[in-house]
Coordinates of N, CA and C in Angstrom, one line a residue:
M1 N -10.2 -18.0 -7.8 CA -8.7 -17.3 -8.6 C -9.4 -16.4 -9.1
Y2 N -9.1 -14.8 -9.3 CA -9.6 -13.9 -10.1 C -8.2 -13.6 -11.0
P3 N -8.7 -13.4 -12.2 CA -7.3 -12.8 -13.0 C -7.5 -11.9 -13.3
E4 N -6.1 -11.5 -13.5 CA -4.8 -10.7 -13.5 C -5.1 -9.6 -14.0
E5 N -6.2 -9.6 -14.8 CA -6.4 -8.3 -15.8 C -7.6 -7.2 -14.6
I6 N -8.3 -8.1 -13.6 CA -8.8 -7.4 -12.9 C -8.7 -7.4 -11.5
V7 N -8.1 -7.9 -11.2 CA -6.9 -7.7 -10.3 C -5.5 -6.5 -10.2
A8 N -5.0 -6.2 -11.2 CA -4.1 -5.4 -11.8 C -4.8 -3.9 -10.9
P9 N -5.3 -3.5 -11.0 CA -5.5 -1.6 -10.9 C -5.6 -1.9 -9.0
M10 N -5.9 -2.9 -9.1 CA -6.1 -3.5 -6.9 C -4.7 -3.3 -6.7
R11 N -3.8 -4.1 -7.0 CA -2.8 -4.4 -6.6 C -2.2 -3.0 -6.9
A12 N -1.9 -2.6 -8.0 CA -1.1 -1.0 -8.6 C -1.7 -0.6 -7.3
D13 N -3.1 -0.1 -6.4 CA -3.4 0.8 -5.6 C -2.6 0.7 -4.6
L14 N -1.9 -0.3 -4.5 CA -0.9 -0.2 -3.0 C 0.8 -0.2 -3.5
T15 N 0.9 -0.6 -5.1 CA 2.1 -0.6 -5.3 C 2.5 0.5 -5.3
E16 N 2.4 1.5 -6.3 CA 2.0 2.5 -6.7 C 3.0 3.6 -5.2
V17 N 2.2 3.2 -4.6 CA 2.5 4.1 -3.1 C 3.5 3.3 -2.9
G18 N 4.8 2.3 -3.1 CA 6.1 1.6 -2.4 C 5.3 0.6 -1.3
F19 N 4.5 -0.4 -1.6 CA 4.0 -1.4 -1.2 C 4.5 -2.4 -1.8
E20 N 5.7 -3.5 -1.2 CA 5.8 -4.2 -1.9 C 5.1 -6.0 -1.8
E21 N 4.8 -6.2 -3.0 CA 4.2 -7.8 -3.2 C 5.0 -8.9 -3.2
L22 N 4.4 -9.5 -1.9 CA 4.6 -11.1 -1.3 C 3.9 -12.0 -2.8
K23 N 4.1 -12.4 -3.5 CA 3.0 -12.9 -4.2 C 3.4 -14.7 -3.6
T24 N 4.5 -15.4 -3.2 CA 5.2 -16.7 -3.1 C 5.2 -16.8 -1.8
E25 N 4.7 -18.1 -0.9 CA 5.1 -18.4 0.3 C 6.2 -17.7 0.1
S26 N 7.2 -18.3 0.0 CA 9.0 -18.1 0.2 C 9.1 -16.9 0.5
A27 N 8.2 -15.8 -0.3 CA 8.7 -14.3 -0.4 C 8.0 -13.8 1.5
V28 N 7.3 -14.1 1.5 CA 6.1 -14.1 3.3 C 7.5 -14.7 4.1
D29 N 7.7 -15.8 4.0 CA 9.0 -16.5 4.9 C 10.9 -15.7 5.0
Q30 N 10.2 -15.6 4.2 CA 12.0 -14.6 2.9 C 11.9 -13.7 3.9
H31 N 10.4 -12.5 4.3 CA 10.6 -11.3 4.7 C 10.6 -11.4 6.0
F32 N 10.1 -12.7 6.5 CA 10.2 -12.0 8.3 C 10.9 -12.9 8.7
T33 N 12.0 -13.7 7.9 CA 12.8 -14.3 9.1 C 14.2 -13.0 8.9
D34 N 14.1 -13.2 10.1 CA 15.4 -12.0 11.3 C 15.2 -10.9 10.5
H35 N 13.8 -10.2 10.1 CA 13.4 -9.7 10.5 C 13.0 -7.8 11.3
K36 N 13.9 -7.2 11.3 CA 14.0 -6.4 12.5 C 12.9 -4.9 12.1
G37 N 12.4 -4.5 13.0 CA 12.0 -3.0 12.6 C 10.2 -3.1 12.1
T38 N 9.3 -2.1 11.7 CA 7.9 -2.7 11.5 C 7.5 -2.9 10.2
T39 N 6.8 -4.3 10.2 CA 6.2 -3.9 8.9 C 4.9 -4.2 8.6
L40 N 4.0 -3.2 8.0 CA 3.1 -3.0 7.7 C 2.5 -4.2 6.4
M41 N 1.7 -5.2 6.9 CA 1.3 -6.1 6.1 C 0.0 -5.9 5.5
V42 N -0.4 -5.2 4.2 CA -2.3 -5.5 4.0 C -2.5 -6.8 3.3
I43 N -3.8 -7.5 3.6 CA -3.9 -8.7 2.7 C -4.9 -8.3 2.3
N44 N -5.1 -7.6 0.7 CA -5.8 -7.1 0.2 C -6.5 -7.9 -0.6
S45 N -7.9 -7.4 -1.2 CA -8.7 -8.1 -1.7 C -9.9 -7.5 -2.9
V46 N -10.3 -8.1 -3.4 CA -11.4 -6.5 -4.6 C -12.0 -7.0 -4.1
C47 N -12.9 -7.0 -2.6 CA -14.0 -6.6 -2.4 C -14.2 -4.9 -2.0
G48 N -15.7 -4.5 -1.6 CA -16.3 -3.3 -1.4 C -15.1 -2.4 -1.3
C49 N -15.2 -3.3 0.6 CA -14.5 -3.0 1.5 C -12.9 -2.2 1.1
A50 N -12.3 -3.3 0.7 CA -10.9 -2.5 -0.1 C -10.8 -1.9 -0.3
A51 N -12.0 -1.7 -2.0 CA -11.7 -0.4 -2.3 C -12.5 0.7 -1.8
G52 N -13.4 0.8 -0.9 CA -14.1 1.6 -0.6 C -13.2 2.2 1.3
A53 N -12.4 1.4 1.5 CA -12.0 1.8 3.4 C -10.7 1.2 3.3
A54 N -10.3 -0.3 3.1 CA -9.1 -0.6 3.8 C -7.7 -0.2 2.9
R55 N -7.8 0.1 1.3 CA -6.7 1.1 1.4 C -6.5 2.5 1.2
P56 N -7.5 3.3 0.5 CA -7.4 4.6 0.2 C -7.1 4.8 2.6
G57 N -7.3 4.0 3.0 CA -6.8 4.2 5.1 C -5.7 4.3 4.8
V58 N -5.7 2.7 4.7 CA -3.5 2.7 4.4 C -2.9 3.9 4.0
K59 N -3.4 3.7 2.4 CA -2.0 5.4 2.1 C -2.4 6.2 2.8
W60 N -3.7 7.1 3.0 CA -3.6 8.0 3.6 C -2.4 7.9 4.7
A61 N -3.1 6.9 5.5 CA -2.3 7.0 6.9 C -0.7 6.9 6.8
V62 N 0.1 5.9 5.7 CA 0.9 6.1 5.1 C 2.1 7.0 4.9
Q63 N 1.2 8.2 4.2 CA 1.4 9.2 3.5 C 1.4 10.4 5.0
T64 N 0.2 10.9 5.5 CA 0.4 11.8 6.2 C 1.0 11.6 7.4
S65 N 0.9 10.5 8.2 CA 1.7 10.1 9.8 C 3.2 10.5 9.6
D66 N 3.2 10.8 10.8 CA 4.9 11.2 11.5 C 5.4 9.7 11.5
K67 N 5.3 9.2 12.0 CA 5.6 8.0 12.2 C 4.9 6.4 11.4
K68 N 5.8 6.4 11.2 CA 5.5 5.0 9.5 C 6.4 3.6 9.8
P69 N 5.5 2.6 9.3 CA 6.2 1.4 9.5 C 7.7 1.3 8.7
D70 N 8.4 0.4 8.8 CA 10.3 0.3 8.0 C 9.4 -0.2 6.5
T71 N 8.8 -0.7 6.8 CA 8.6 -1.7 5.6 C 7.1 -1.6 5.2
L72 N 6.7 -1.8 3.9 CA 5.1 -2.0 3.4 C 5.0 -3.0 2.2
T73 N 3.9 -3.9 3.1 CA 4.2 -5.3 1.3 C 2.7 -5.5 2.1
T74 N 2.4 -6.2 1.2 CA 0.8 -6.6 0.9 C 0.8 -8.3 0.3
V75 N 0.0 -8.8 0.1 CA -0.5 -10.2 -0.7 C -1.8 -10.1 -1.2
F76 N -2.3 -10.5 -1.7 CA -3.5 -10.5 -2.2 C -4.4 -11.8 -2.3
A77 N -5.5 -12.1 -1.4 CA -6.6 -13.2 -1.0 C -7.1 -12.8 -2.2
G78 N -7.7 -14.9 -2.5 CA -8.1 -14.7 -4.0 C -6.7 -15.2 -5.4
V79 N -6.3 -14.6 -5.2 CA -5.2 -14.5 -6.6 C -3.7 -15.2 -6.1
D80 N -2.8 -14.7 -5.1 CA -2.0 -15.8 -4.6 C -1.6 -16.1 -3.1
A81 N -2.6 -17.5 -3.8 CA -2.9 -18.6 -2.6 C -2.6 -18.5 -1.7
E82 N -0.6 -19.2 -2.0 CA 0.5 -19.9 -1.2 C 0.3 -18.1 -0.4
A83 N 1.1 -16.9 -1.1 CA 1.5 -16.2 -0.3 C 0.5 -16.1 1.3
V84 N -0.7 -15.8 0.9 CA -2.1 -15.4 1.3 C -1.9 -16.3 2.9
N85 N -2.0 -17.3 2.1 CA -1.9 -18.1 3.2 C -0.3 -18.6 4.6
K86 N 0.2 -18.2 4.2 CA 1.5 -18.1 4.7 C 1.5 -17.0 5.8
A87 N 1.0 -16.1 4.6 CA 1.1 -14.6 5.9 C -0.3 -14.6 7.1
R88 N -0.6 -15.9 6.7 CA -2.3 -15.9 7.8 C -1.9 -17.0 8.8
E89 N -0.4 -17.3 9.0 CA 0.6 -18.0 10.1 C 0.8 -17.1 10.6
Y90 N 1.7 -16.0 10.0 CA 1.9 -14.9 10.6 C 0.9 -14.1 11.4
T91 N -0.4 -13.6 11.4 CA -1.6 -13.1 11.8 C -2.4 -14.1 13.0
L92 N -2.0 -14.9 12.9 CA -2.8 -16.4 14.2 C -2.4 -15.5 15.6
P93 N -3.0 -15.6 16.4 CA -4.4 -16.9 16.4 C -5.7 -16.0 15.5
Y94 N -5.6 -14.8 14.7 CA -7.1 -14.1 14.5 C -7.1 -15.4 13.2
P95 N -9.0 -15.2 12.7 CA -9.4 -16.1 11.9 C -8.7 -15.8 9.8
P96 N -8.8 -16.1 9.3 CA -8.4 -15.8 7.7 C -9.4 -14.4 7.8
S97 N -9.0 -13.4 7.3 CA -9.8 -12.1 7.2 C -9.4 -11.5 6.0
S98 N -9.8 -10.9 5.0 CA -9.7 -10.5 3.7 C -11.1 -9.3 3.5
P99 N -10.5 -8.0 3.5 CA -9.2 -7.3 3.4 C -8.7 -7.0 5.3
S100 N -7.5 -7.4 4.9 CA -7.3 -6.9 6.9 C -6.2 -6.5 7.2
I101 N -5.6 -5.9 7.9 CA -4.2 -4.9 8.3 C -3.4 -5.6 9.1
A102 N -2.6 -5.5 9.3 CA -1.5 -6.2 10.0 C -0.4 -5.9 10.4
L103 N 0.1 -5.4 11.6 CA 1.1 -4.4 12.0 C 2.9 -5.7 12.7
F104 N 3.3 -5.5 12.1 CA 4.3 -6.4 13.0 C 5.5 -6.0 13.3
K105 N 6.4 -5.9 14.3 CA 7.2 -4.8 14.6 C 8.3 -6.8 15.6
D106 N 9.6 -6.5 14.9 CA 10.6 -7.5 15.1 C 10.3 -8.6 14.5
G107 N 9.3 -9.3 13.5 CA 8.4 -10.4 13.2 C 7.7 -10.2 14.5
D108 N 7.4 -10.0 15.0 CA 6.0 -10.4 16.1 C 4.4 -9.4 15.4
L109 N 2.9 -10.2 15.5 CA 2.4 -9.2 15.4 C 2.7 -8.4 16.4
V110 N 1.8 -7.5 16.3 CA 1.6 -6.0 17.4 C 0.1 -5.5 17.1
H111 N -0.6 -6.0 15.8 CA -2.1 -4.8 15.8 C -2.1 -5.7 14.8
F112 N -3.8 -5.6 14.6 CA -4.2 -6.4 13.8 C -5.9 -5.9 13.2
I113 N -5.9 -5.4 12.3 CA -7.4 -4.8 12.1 C -8.0 -5.6 11.0
E114 N -8.8 -6.4 11.7 CA -9.9 -7.5 10.3 C -10.6 -6.9 9.8
R115 N -11.4 -7.6 8.9 CA -12.0 -7.3 8.0 C -13.7 -7.0 8.3
H116 N -14.4 -7.4 10.3 CA -14.6 -7.2 10.8 C -14.3 -5.2 10.9
H117 N -13.4 -5.2 11.2 CA -13.3 -3.9 11.7 C -13.1 -2.9 10.7
I118 N -13.0 -3.3 9.4 CA -13.0 -2.3 8.3 C -14.4 -2.1 7.7
E119 N -15.3 -3.1 7.8 CA -16.6 -3.0 7.2 C -17.2 -1.8 7.8
G120 N -18.1 -1.0 7.3 CA -19.0 0.3 7.8 C -17.9 1.1 8.5
R121 N -17.0 1.0 8.0 CA -16.2 2.1 8.9 C -15.5 2.6 7.5
N122 N -15.4 4.1 7.4 CA -15.1 5.3 6.0 C -13.4 4.9 6.1
A123 N -12.3 5.4 5.1 CA -11.6 5.1 4.5 C -10.5 6.9 5.7
E124 N -11.0 7.2 5.9 CA -10.7 8.1 7.0 C -10.7 7.7 8.2
M125 N -11.8 6.9 9.0 CA -12.1 6.0 10.4 C -10.7 5.4 10.5
I126 N -10.3 4.3 9.3 CA -9.2 3.2 9.1 C -7.8 4.3 9.3
G127 N -7.7 5.6 8.5 CA -6.4 6.0 8.3 C -5.9 6.8 9.7
Q128 N -6.9 7.1 10.2 CA -7.3 8.0 11.5 C -6.3 6.8 12.6
H129 N -7.0 5.7 12.9 CA -6.9 4.5 13.3 C -5.5 3.6 13.9
L130 N -5.1 4.3 12.1 CA -3.1 3.3 12.3 C -2.1 4.6 12.1
V131 N -3.0 5.9 12.2 CA -1.9 6.9 12.4 C -1.7 6.4 13.5
E132 N -3.0 6.1 14.9 CA -2.4 5.8 16.1 C -1.5 5.2 16.6
V133 N -2.2 3.9 15.9 CA -1.3 2.3 16.0 C 0.1 2.6 15.6
F134 N 0.7 3.6 14.6 CA 2.2 3.9 14.3 C 2.6 4.8 15.3
K135 N 2.2 5.5 15.9 CA 2.2 6.5 16.7 C 3.1 5.8 18.0
E136 N 2.5 4.1 18.4 CA 2.5 3.8 19.6 C 3.2 2.6 18.8
Y137 N 4.1 1.9 18.1 CA 5.1 0.9 17.6 C 5.5 1.1 16.4
C138 N 5.6 2.4 15.7 CA 6.7 2.8 15.1 C 7.8 4.0 15.5

């Protein structure tokens, strides 16, 4: 588990642009119970690819895309273990991956970006990919 003082700025990187943090297993379940519409969920991380590509790419896509998910959520790997484990149940059959980015429609996973799709790509590539995904599903 990472100390809160280390992860606070990384949490704020997403919450300051409208992402809701789901910090418990019940919060994740509650969100997906009878949920209609689209949800973008970022499984946040302290790693460099989260800071350099995932978070900036996600923020750019959400801020610039004409079509956007109805709800923006995030859980933090290595910090909020219960919430992350529950979120990962919703992203099956994909193996645990952080950072990662999931798009759900009416509670069903419709698109998933694993860590190995984030590593080696820059924020612009991640963001442009998400804009195309939003066009298709949102």
